[in-house]
Amino acid sequence: ELRHLDPPAVAIVGSRDHTGYGADVCRLLAAEAAAVGVVVVSGMARGLDALAHGAALDAGGATIGVLGNGLGVVYPSANRELYERVASRGLLLTEFSPGERPHAGSFPRRNRLISGLARATVVVEAAAGSGALITAGTALDQGREVLAVPGPITSPVSVGANRLIRDGATPFLEAADLLQYFPECERIVLIPPSESKAGTTALPESLTHEERELASLLGAEPLHLDDLVARSSRAAGDLLSLLCGLELAGVIEQRPGRLFRRR
C-alpha cells in the first residue's frame, strides 16, 4: 500500500549469516520501531532483512520490502511466505520490470532505494564485505543518518558494523540513539539498564513441570518464539499455550514481536 511511504521510516539491514545476538537485536529494534509508527524498510533478503520485516509485521506495524528483482519473482524462494505477508500488509517496491530475475548488480542498485526511503539506517551485523555496508554508504551519500550495533571484536559478522562506528557512525546502544531522529513519534521503550536484574522472580509452586522447564530457558534478555522452539524442541503452538500460563502467573512478560522474557 502506497500509504506506507508517508510515515517516517528506518532502514534495518545486516548480514544474511548472523548470530543469535544479532537476531535478537534486529527483532527487538524492528518491533519497537513499528510499535510507535515508524515504518521498517529492508531488502527482503534472508537473514536479518527477513527478521526485520517479520518482526515489524508481528508487532502490528508497517514494513516496506525493496526488491532486487521484478515483482512476481520471489527471491530467495525460502521467503515466499514473508513475500506474501509483506505484499498483503505492507509494500513491495522495485524499480525492476515485472518478472525480471536478480543478477549480480541488482542488490547494490537496490540498496540506494532502501537508504533513500529512510530517515536513518541501522546496520545490525555486517561482515567486512557485507552488502549492508553498501547501504550505509549510500545513506551517507544521501545525507541520511547511519547507526550501527556494536558487537564483539572477535565476531566476523560484527567487523563491518564496528568499523562503521570507528569511522563515525552513531553506536546503537539504546532507544534514544534512534529516537532522536524521530521526534514526532512516541517514546520507544527498549530494555533499560535498571531491568538488568530481571529474571530472578521466584517460580510459583503451582507451575507444572513443563512450565518450569520453559521458564528456565528465559532470562532478562528477550527471546523470540522461534528461538524458544529451537531450544525446547517443542512445537510453537504448545509453547504459546505454556507461555500464556506463565504470563498469567506473572512469571514472564511478552514484548512486541513475539519476544518473551522473565520478570
C-alpha positions as protocol buffer text, in pm:
chain_id: "A"
residue {
  index: 1
  type: GLU
  ca { x: 0 y: 0 z: 0 }
}
residue {
  index: 2
  type: LEU
  ca { x: 146 y: 334 z: -104 }
}
residue {
  index: 3
  type: ARG
  ca { x: 29 y: 495 z: 222 }
}
residue {
  index: 4
  type: HIS
  ca { x: 325 y: 325 z: 390 }
}
residue {
  index: 5
  type: LEU
  ca { x: 552 y: 572 z: 208 }
}
residue {
  index: 6
  type: ASP
  ca { x: 410 y: 861 z: 415 }
}
residue {
  index: 7
  type: PRO
  ca { x: 519 y: 792 z: 777 }
}
residue {
  index: 8
  type: PRO
  ca { x: 882 y: 826 z: 889 }
}
residue {
  index: 9
  type: ALA
  ca { x: 1092 y: 519 z: 819 }
}
residue {
  index: 10
  type: VAL
  ca { x: 1404 y: 345 z: 945 }
}
residue {
  index: 11
  type: ALA
  ca { x: 1611 y: 107 z: 734 }
}
residue {
  index: 12
  type: ILE
  ca { x: 1728 y: -202 z: 923 }
}
residue {
  index: 13
  type: VAL
  ca { x: 1992 y: -402 z: 739 }
}
residue {
  index: 14
  type: GLY
  ca { x: 2250 y: -667 z: 815 }
}
residue {
  index: 15
  type: SER
  ca { x: 2415 y: -990 z: 720 }
}
residue {
  index: 16
  type: ARG
  ca { x: 2244 y: -1294 z: 577 }
}
residue {
  index: 17
  type: ASP
  ca { x: 2455 y: -1501 z: 817 }
}
residue {
  index: 18
  type: HIS
  ca { x: 2414 y: -1367 z: 1168 }
}
residue {
  index: 19
  type: THR
  ca { x: 2441 y: -1457 z: 1534 }
}
residue {
  index: 20
  type: GLY
  ca { x: 2165 y: -1509 z: 1790 }
}
residue {
  index: 21
  type: TYR
  ca { x: 2260 y: -1173 z: 1939 }
}
residue {
  index: 22
  type: GLY
  ca { x: 2213 y: -1003 z: 1603 }
}
residue {
  index: 23
  type: ALA
  ca { x: 1877 y: -1172 z: 1554 }
}
residue {
  index: 24
  type: ASP
  ca { x: 1754 y: -1062 z: 1898 }
}
residue {
  index: 25
  type: VAL
  ca { x: 1863 y: -701 z: 1845 }
}
residue {
  index: 26
  type: CYS
  ca { x: 1713 y: -693 z: 1496 }
}
residue {
  index: 27
  type: ARG
  ca { x: 1375 y: -827 z: 1609 }
}
residue {
  index: 28
  type: LEU
  ca { x: 1359 y: -601 z: 1912 }
}
residue {
  index: 29
  type: LEU
  ca { x: 1457 y: -290 z: 1716 }
}
residue {
  index: 30
  type: ALA
  ca { x: 1209 y: -359 z: 1434 }
}
residue {
  index: 31
  type: ALA
  ca { x: 925 y: -443 z: 1671 }
}
residue {
  index: 32
  type: GLU
  ca { x: 973 y: -138 z: 1890 }
}
residue {
  index: 33
  type: ALA
  ca { x: 1011 y: 95 z: 1591 }
}
residue {
  index: 34
  type: ALA
  ca { x: 692 y: -44 z: 1435 }
}
residue {
  index: 35
  type: ALA
  ca { x: 506 y: -13 z: 1765 }
}
residue {
  index: 36
  type: VAL
  ca { x: 548 y: 366 z: 1764 }
}
residue {
  index: 37
  type: GLY
  ca { x: 458 y: 416 z: 1398 }
}
residue {
  index: 38
  type: VAL
  ca { x: 799 y: 408 z: 1231 }
}
residue {
  index: 39
  type: VAL
  ca { x: 792 y: 210 z: 907 }
}
residue {
  index: 40
  type: VAL
  ca { x: 1064 y: -56 z: 882 }
}
residue {
  index: 41
  type: VAL
  ca { x: 1244 y: -71 z: 545 }
}
residue {
  index: 42
  type: SER
  ca { x: 1472 y: -356 z: 441 }
}
residue {
  index: 43
  type: GLY
  ca { x: 1579 y: -563 z: 143 }
}
residue {
  index: 44
  type: MET
  ca { x: 1378 y: -888 z: 167 }
}
residue {
  index: 45
  type: ALA
  ca { x: 1697 y: -1095 z: 177 }
}
residue {
  index: 46
  type: ARG
  ca { x: 1734 y: -1398 z: 401 }
}
residue {
  index: 47
  type: GLY
  ca { x: 1882 y: -1337 z: 742 }
}
residue {
  index: 48
  type: LEU
  ca { x: 1844 y: -1007 z: 924 }
}
residue {
  index: 49
  type: ASP
  ca { x: 1641 y: -842 z: 645 }
}
residue {
  index: 50
  type: ALA
  ca { x: 1374 y: -1110 z: 674 }
}
residue {
  index: 51
  type: LEU
  ca { x: 1377 y: -1092 z: 1054 }
}
residue {
  index: 52
  type: ALA
  ca { x: 1326 y: -714 z: 1046 }
}
residue {
  index: 53
  type: HIS
  ca { x: 1027 y: -737 z: 812 }
}
residue {
  index: 54
  type: GLY
  ca { x: 870 y: -1020 z: 1011 }
}
residue {
  index: 55
  type: ALA
  ca { x: 915 y: -852 z: 1349 }
}
residue {
  index: 56
  type: ALA
  ca { x: 758 y: -529 z: 1223 }
}
residue {
  index: 57
  type: LEU
  ca { x: 452 y: -717 z: 1098 }
}
residue {
  index: 58
  type: ASP
  ca { x: 429 y: -926 z: 1415 }
}
residue {
  index: 59
  type: ALA
  ca { x: 420 y: -602 z: 1615 }
}
residue {
  index: 60
  type: GLY
  ca { x: 128 y: -475 z: 1406 }
}
residue {
  index: 61
  type: GLY
  ca { x: 339 y: -221 z: 1221 }
}
residue {
  index: 62
  type: ALA
  ca { x: 419 y: -148 z: 859 }
}
residue {
  index: 63
  type: THR
  ca { x: 716 y: -255 z: 653 }
}
residue {
  index: 64
  type: ILE
  ca { x: 850 y: -186 z: 304 }
}
residue {
  index: 65
  type: GLY
  ca { x: 1041 y: -457 z: 119 }
}
residue {
  index: 66
  type: VAL
  ca { x: 1271 y: -322 z: -151 }
}
residue {
  index: 67
  type: LEU
  ca { x: 1339 y: -593 z: -409 }
}
residue {
  index: 68
  type: GLY
  ca { x: 1648 y: -661 z: -616 }
}
residue {
  index: 69
  type: ASN
  ca { x: 1426 y: -814 z: -886 }
}
residue {
  index: 70
  type: GLY
  ca { x: 1090 y: -760 z: -1051 }
}
residue {
  index: 71
  type: LEU
  ca { x: 751 y: -819 z: -894 }
}
residue {
  index: 72
  type: GLY
  ca { x: 632 y: -1176 z: -926 }
}
residue {
  index: 73
  type: VAL
  ca { x: 978 y: -1319 z: -860 }
}
residue {
  index: 74
  type: VAL
  ca { x: 1030 y: -1448 z: -506 }
}
residue {
  index: 75
  type: TYR
  ca { x: 1400 y: -1436 z: -420 }
}
residue {
  index: 76
  type: PRO
  ca { x: 1516 y: -1616 z: -221 }
}
residue {
  index: 77
  type: SER
  ca { x: 1244 y: -1876 z: -267 }
}
residue {
  index: 78
  type: ALA
  ca { x: 1251 y: -1954 z: 107 }
}
residue {
  index: 79
  type: ASN
  ca { x: 1098 y: -1610 z: 167 }
}
residue {
  index: 80
  type: ARG
  ca { x: 774 y: -1689 z: -16 }
}
residue {
  index: 81
  type: GLU
  ca { x: 559 y: -1670 z: 298 }
}
residue {
  index: 82
  type: LEU
  ca { x: 724 y: -1343 z: 400 }
}
residue {
  index: 83
  type: TYR
  ca { x: 681 y: -1207 z: 46 }
}
residue {
  index: 84
  type: GLU
  ca { x: 307 y: -1275 z: 68 }
}
residue {
  index: 85
  type: ARG
  ca { x: 281 y: -1119 z: 415 }
}
residue {
  index: 86
  type: VAL
  ca { x: 458 y: -800 z: 308 }
}
residue {
  index: 87
  type: ALA
  ca { x: 254 y: -784 z: -14 }
}
residue {
  index: 88
  type: SER
  ca { x: -74 y: -804 z: 179 }
}
residue {
  index: 89
  type: ARG
  ca { x: 10 y: -594 z: 486 }
}
residue {
  index: 90
  type: GLY
  ca { x: 295 y: -370 z: 376 }
}
residue {
  index: 91
  type: LEU
  ca { x: 452 y: -260 z: 50 }
}
residue {
  index: 92
  type: LEU
  ca { x: 682 y: -431 z: -200 }
}
residue {
  index: 93
  type: LEU
  ca { x: 882 y: -180 z: -402 }
}
residue {
  index: 94
  type: THR
  ca { x: 1111 y: -230 z: -701 }
}
residue {
  index: 95
  type: GLU
  ca { x: 1250 y: -42 z: -999 }
}
residue {
  index: 96
  type: PHE
  ca { x: 1293 y: -364 z: -1199 }
}
residue {
  index: 97
  type: SER
  ca { x: 1047 y: -483 z: -1463 }
}
residue {
  index: 98
  type: PRO
  ca { x: 783 y: -740 z: -1361 }
}
residue {
  index: 99
  type: GLY
  ca { x: 926 y: -1090 z: -1379 }
}
residue {
  index: 100
  type: GLU
  ca { x: 1288 y: -970 z: -1406 }
}
residue {
  index: 101
  type: ARG
  ca { x: 1521 y: -1201 z: -1218 }
}
residue {
  index: 102
  type: PRO
  ca { x: 1804 y: -1075 z: -994 }
}
residue {
  index: 103
  type: HIS
  ca { x: 2162 y: -1056 z: -1114 }
}
residue {
  index: 104
  type: ALA
  ca { x: 2495 y: -959 z: -959 }
}
residue {
  index: 105
  type: GLY
  ca { x: 2437 y: -585 z: -984 }
}
residue {
  index: 106
  type: SER
  ca { x: 2075 y: -589 z: -871 }
}
residue {
  index: 107
  type: PHE
  ca { x: 2132 y: -570 z: -499 }
}
residue {
  index: 108
  type: PRO
  ca { x: 2384 y: -284 z: -479 }
}
residue {
  index: 109
  type: ARG
  ca { x: 2148 y: -92 z: -709 }
}
residue {
  index: 110
  type: ARG
  ca { x: 1855 y: -172 z: -479 }
}
residue {
  index: 111
  type: ASN
  ca { x: 2041 y: -59 z: -168 }
}
residue {
  index: 112
  type: ARG
  ca { x: 2027 y: 309 z: -253 }
}
residue {
  index: 113
  type: LEU
  ca { x: 1646 y: 286 z: -250 }
}
residue {
  index: 114
  type: ILE
  ca { x: 1647 y: 123 z: 93 }
}
residue {
  index: 115
  type: SER
  ca { x: 1852 y: 405 z: 243 }
}
residue {
  index: 116
  type: GLY
  ca { x: 1675 y: 673 z: 41 }
}
residue {
  index: 117
  type: LEU
  ca { x: 1334 y: 579 z: 179 }
}
residue {
  index: 118
  type: ALA
  ca { x: 1454 y: 602 z: 539 }
}
residue {
  index: 119
  type: ARG
  ca { x: 1548 y: 887 z: 767 }
}
residue {
  index: 120
  type: ALA
  ca { x: 1810 y: 668 z: 933 }
}
residue {
  index: 121
  type: THR
  ca { x: 1979 y: 337 z: 850 }
}
residue {
  index: 122
  type: VAL
  ca { x: 2076 y: 92 z: 1124 }
}
residue {
  index: 123
  type: VAL
  ca { x: 2336 y: -175 z: 1047 }
}
residue {
  index: 124
  type: VAL
  ca { x: 2277 y: -458 z: 1294 }
}
residue {
  index: 125
  type: GLU
  ca { x: 2552 y: -702 z: 1199 }
}
residue {
  index: 126
  type: ALA
  ca { x: 2775 y: -688 z: 893 }
}
residue {
  index: 127
  type: ALA
  ca { x: 3086 y: -876 z: 791 }
}
residue {
  index: 128
  type: ALA
  ca { x: 3369 y: -691 z: 619 }
}
residue {
  index: 129
  type: GLY
  ca { x: 3222 y: -738 z: 270 }
}
residue {
  index: 130
  type: SER
  ca { x: 2853 y: -728 z: 358 }
}
residue {
  index: 131
  type: GLY
  ca { x: 2608 y: -555 z: 126 }
}
residue {
  index: 132
  type: ALA
  ca { x: 2473 y: -378 z: 435 }
}
residue {
  index: 133
  type: LEU
  ca { x: 2785 y: -161 z: 422 }
}
residue {
  index: 134
  type: ILE
  ca { x: 2688 y: -52 z: 71 }
}
residue {
  index: 135
  type: THR
  ca { x: 2353 y: 59 z: 211 }
}
residue {
  index: 136
  type: ALA
  ca { x: 2532 y: 253 z: 485 }
}
residue {
  index: 137
  type: GLY
  ca { x: 2747 y: 419 z: 220 }
}
residue {
  index: 138
  type: THR
  ca { x: 2451 y: 524 z: 7 }
}
residue {
  index: 139
  type: ALA
  ca { x: 2279 y: 658 z: 320 }
}
residue {
  index: 140
  type: LEU
  ca { x: 2578 y: 882 z: 387 }
}
residue {
  index: 141
  type: ASP
  ca { x: 2585 y: 993 z: 23 }
}
residue {
  index: 142
  type: GLN
  ca { x: 2217 y: 1086 z: 55 }
}
residue {
  index: 143
  type: GLY
  ca { x: 2272 y: 1284 z: 373 }
}
residue {
  index: 144
  type: ARG
  ca { x: 2093 y: 1031 z: 591 }
}
residue {
  index: 145
  type: GLU
  ca { x: 2188 y: 918 z: 939 }
}
residue {
  index: 146
  type: VAL
  ca { x: 2377 y: 593 z: 991 }
}
residue {
  index: 147
  type: LEU
  ca { x: 2378 y: 390 z: 1312 }
}
residue {
  index: 148
  type: ALA
  ca { x: 2548 y: 59 z: 1384 }
}
residue {
  index: 149
  type: VAL
  ca { x: 2507 y: -202 z: 1654 }
}
residue {
  index: 150
  type: PRO
  ca { x: 2841 y: -272 z: 1824 }
}
residue {
  index: 151
  type: GLY
  ca { x: 2943 y: -635 z: 1852 }
}
residue {
  index: 152
  type: PRO
  ca { x: 3233 y: -846 z: 1979 }
}
residue {
  index: 153
  type: ILE
  ca { x: 3562 y: -760 z: 1810 }
}
residue {
  index: 154
  type: THR
  ca { x: 3618 y: -1134 z: 1768 }
}
residue {
  index: 155
  type: SER
  ca { x: 3295 y: -1184 z: 1571 }
}
residue {
  index: 156
  type: PRO
  ca { x: 3339 y: -1184 z: 1190 }
}
residue {
  index: 157
  type: VAL
  ca { x: 2981 y: -1062 z: 1140 }
}
residue {
  index: 158
  type: SER
  ca { x: 3046 y: -754 z: 1355 }
}
residue {
  index: 159
  type: VAL
  ca { x: 3361 y: -637 z: 1176 }
}
residue {
  index: 160
  type: GLY
  ca { x: 3174 y: -410 z: 935 }
}
residue {
  index: 161
  type: ALA
  ca { x: 2942 y: -261 z: 1196 }
}
residue {
  index: 162
  type: ASN
  ca { x: 3229 y: -196 z: 1437 }
}
residue {
  index: 163
  type: ARG
  ca { x: 3429 y: -25 z: 1162 }
}
residue {
  index: 164
  type: LEU
  ca { x: 3132 y: 200 z: 1084 }
}
residue {
  index: 165
  type: ILE
  ca { x: 3130 y: 310 z: 1448 }
}
residue {
  index: 166
  type: ARG
  ca { x: 3505 y: 368 z: 1438 }
}
residue {
  index: 167
  type: ASP
  ca { x: 3458 y: 583 z: 1128 }
}
residue {
  index: 168
  type: GLY
  ca { x: 3185 y: 799 z: 1280 }
}
residue {
  index: 169
  type: ALA
  ca { x: 2853 y: 614 z: 1271 }
}
residue {
  index: 170
  type: THR
  ca { x: 2633 y: 653 z: 1579 }
}
residue {
  index: 171
  type: PRO
  ca { x: 2653 y: 346 z: 1804 }
}
residue {
  index: 172
  type: PHE
  ca { x: 2308 y: 199 z: 1864 }
}
residue {
  index: 173
  type: LEU
  ca { x: 2312 y: 128 z: 2238 }
}
residue {
  index: 174
  type: GLU
  ca { x: 1963 y: 229 z: 2348 }
}
residue {
  index: 175
  type: ALA
  ca { x: 1635 y: 359 z: 2212 }
}
residue {
  index: 176
  type: ALA
  ca { x: 1735 y: 723 z: 2244 }
}
residue {
  index: 177
  type: ASP
  ca { x: 2010 y: 672 z: 1988 }
}
residue {
  index: 178
  type: LEU
  ca { x: 1745 y: 609 z: 1722 }
}
residue {
  index: 179
  type: LEU
  ca { x: 1459 y: 811 z: 1868 }
}
residue {
  index: 180
  type: GLN
  ca { x: 1648 y: 1138 z: 1834 }
}
residue {
  index: 181
  type: TYR
  ca { x: 1585 y: 1117 z: 1458 }
}
residue {
  index: 182
  type: PHE
  ca { x: 1209 y: 1063 z: 1505 }
}
residue {
  index: 183
  type: PRO
  ca { x: 1099 y: 1336 z: 1750 }
}
residue {
  index: 184
  type: GLU
  ca { x: 739 y: 1319 z: 1628 }
}
residue {
  index: 185
  type: CYS
  ca { x: 699 y: 959 z: 1745 }
}
residue {
  index: 186
  type: GLU
  ca { x: 616 y: 828 z: 2090 }
}
residue {
  index: 187
  type: ARG
  ca { x: 895 y: 709 z: 2313 }
}
residue {
  index: 188
  type: ILE
  ca { x: 1046 y: 379 z: 2204 }
}
residue {
  index: 189
  type: VAL
  ca { x: 1082 y: 155 z: 2507 }
}
residue {
  index: 190
  type: LEU
  ca { x: 1364 y: -97 z: 2493 }
}
residue {
  index: 191
  type: ILE
  ca { x: 1503 y: -273 z: 2799 }
}
residue {
  index: 192
  type: PRO
  ca { x: 1658 y: -8 z: 3026 }
}
residue {
  index: 193
  type: PRO
  ca { x: 1965 y: -92 z: 3236 }
}
residue {
  index: 194
  type: SER
  ca { x: 1752 y: -92 z: 3552 }
}
residue {
  index: 195
  type: GLU
  ca { x: 1587 y: -411 z: 3430 }
}
residue {
  index: 196
  type: SER
  ca { x: 1913 y: -600 z: 3411 }
}
residue {
  index: 197
  type: LYS
  ca { x: 1824 y: -787 z: 3732 }
}
residue {
  index: 198
  type: ALA
  ca { x: 1503 y: -920 z: 3582 }
}
residue {
  index: 199
  type: GLY
  ca { x: 1461 y: -1293 z: 3560 }
}
residue {
  index: 200
  type: THR
  ca { x: 1507 y: -1362 z: 3931 }
}
residue {
  index: 201
  type: THR
  ca { x: 1137 y: -1388 z: 4018 }
}
residue {
  index: 202
  type: ALA
  ca { x: 1069 y: -1699 z: 4224 }
}
residue {
  index: 203
  type: LEU
  ca { x: 862 y: -1959 z: 4042 }
}
residue {
  index: 204
  type: PRO
  ca { x: 519 y: -2032 z: 4194 }
}
residue {
  index: 205
  type: GLU
  ca { x: 480 y: -2385 z: 4329 }
}
residue {
  index: 206
  type: SER
  ca { x: 166 y: -2425 z: 4119 }
}
residue {
  index: 207
  type: LEU
  ca { x: 363 y: -2437 z: 3791 }
}
residue {
  index: 208
  type: THR
  ca { x: 374 y: -2762 z: 3601 }
}
residue {
  index: 209
  type: HIS
  ca { x: 699 y: -2937 z: 3517 }
}
residue {
  index: 210
  type: GLU
  ca { x: 666 y: -2821 z: 3155 }
}
residue {
  index: 211
  type: GLU
  ca { x: 613 y: -2458 z: 3262 }
}
residue {
  index: 212
  type: ARG
  ca { x: 916 y: -2468 z: 3493 }
}
residue {
  index: 213
  type: GLU
  ca { x: 1125 y: -2617 z: 3217 }
}
residue {
  index: 214
  type: LEU
  ca { x: 1023 y: -2340 z: 2978 }
}
residue {
  index: 215
  type: ALA
  ca { x: 1074 y: -2067 z: 3240 }
}
residue {
  index: 216
  type: SER
  ca { x: 1430 y: -2189 z: 3292 }
}
residue {
  index: 217
  type: LEU
  ca { x: 1506 y: -2102 z: 2928 }
}
residue {
  index: 218
  type: LEU
  ca { x: 1411 y: -1738 z: 2978 }
}
residue {
  index: 219
  type: GLY
  ca { x: 1604 y: -1459 z: 3144 }
}
residue {
  index: 220
  type: ALA
  ca { x: 1628 y: -1080 z: 3139 }
}
residue {
  index: 221
  type: GLU
  ca { x: 1713 y: -1070 z: 2768 }
}
residue {
  index: 222
  type: PRO
  ca { x: 1407 y: -1126 z: 2546 }
}
residue {
  index: 223
  type: LEU
  ca { x: 1394 y: -1440 z: 2335 }
}
residue {
  index: 224
  type: HIS
  ca { x: 1191 y: -1476 z: 2019 }
}
residue {
  index: 225
  type: LEU
  ca { x: 937 y: -1756 z: 1990 }
}
residue {
  index: 226
  type: ASP
  ca { x: 1143 y: -1914 z: 1710 }
}
residue {
  index: 227
  type: ASP
  ca { x: 1446 y: -1933 z: 1940 }
}
residue {
  index: 228
  type: LEU
  ca { x: 1236 y: -2096 z: 2212 }
}
residue {
  index: 229
  type: VAL
  ca { x: 1112 y: -2353 z: 1961 }
}
residue {
  index: 230
  type: ALA
  ca { x: 1472 y: -2437 z: 1871 }
}
residue {
  index: 231
  type: ARG
  ca { x: 1589 y: -2457 z: 2232 }
}
residue {
  index: 232
  type: SER
  ca { x: 1295 y: -2653 z: 2369 }
}
residue {
  index: 233
  type: SER
  ca { x: 1224 y: -2884 z: 2071 }
}
residue {
  index: 234
  type: ARG
  ca { x: 852 y: -2816 z: 2124 }
}
residue {
  index: 235
  type: ALA
  ca { x: 601 y: -2703 z: 1864 }
}
residue {
  index: 236
  type: ALA
  ca { x: 519 y: -2331 z: 1853 }
}
residue {
  index: 237
  type: GLY
  ca { x: 154 y: -2397 z: 1940 }
}
residue {
  index: 238
  type: ASP
  ca { x: 248 y: -2594 z: 2252 }
}
residue {
  index: 239
  type: LEU
  ca { x: 492 y: -2324 z: 2358 }
}
residue {
  index: 240
  type: LEU
  ca { x: 237 y: -2045 z: 2316 }
}
residue {
  index: 241
  type: SER
  ca { x: -1 y: -2231 z: 2548 }
}
residue {
  index: 242
  type: LEU
  ca { x: 270 y: -2271 z: 2812 }
}
residue {
  index: 243
  type: LEU
  ca { x: 385 y: -1910 z: 2768 }
}
residue {
  index: 244
  type: CYS
  ca { x: 29 y: -1790 z: 2820 }
}
residue {
  index: 245
  type: GLY
  ca { x: 15 y: -1977 z: 3150 }
}
residue {
  index: 246
  type: LEU
  ca { x: 348 y: -1832 z: 3261 }
}
residue {
  index: 247
  type: GLU
  ca { x: 236 y: -1482 z: 3169 }
}
residue {
  index: 248
  type: LEU
  ca { x: -87 y: -1520 z: 3367 }
}
residue {
  index: 249
  type: ALA
  ca { x: 118 y: -1644 z: 3662 }
}
residue {
  index: 250
  type: GLY
  ca { x: 330 y: -1327 z: 3646 }
}
residue {
  index: 251
  type: VAL
  ca { x: 649 y: -1518 z: 3569 }
}
residue {
  index: 252
  type: ILE
  ca { x: 717 y: -1376 z: 3222 }
}
residue {
  index: 253
  type: GLU
  ca { x: 614 y: -1086 z: 3006 }
}
residue {
  index: 254
  type: GLN
  ca { x: 564 y: -1059 z: 2633 }
}
residue {
  index: 255
  type: ARG
  ca { x: 707 y: -775 z: 2427 }
}
residue {
  index: 256
  type: PRO
  ca { x: 617 y: -668 z: 2073 }
}
residue {
  index: 257
  type: GLY
  ca { x: 736 y: -904 z: 1803 }
}
residue {
  index: 258
  type: ARG
  ca { x: 675 y: -1236 z: 1984 }
}
residue {
  index: 259
  type: LEU
  ca { x: 957 y: -1170 z: 2230 }
}
residue {
  index: 260
  type: PHE
  ca { x: 942 y: -1311 z: 2583 }
}
residue {
  index: 261
  type: ARG
  ca { x: 1147 y: -1251 z: 2898 }
}
residue {
  index: 262
  type: ARG
  ca { x: 1139 y: -1337 z: 3269 }
}
residue {
  index: 263
  type: ARG
  ca { x: 1006 y: -1080 z: 3513 }
}
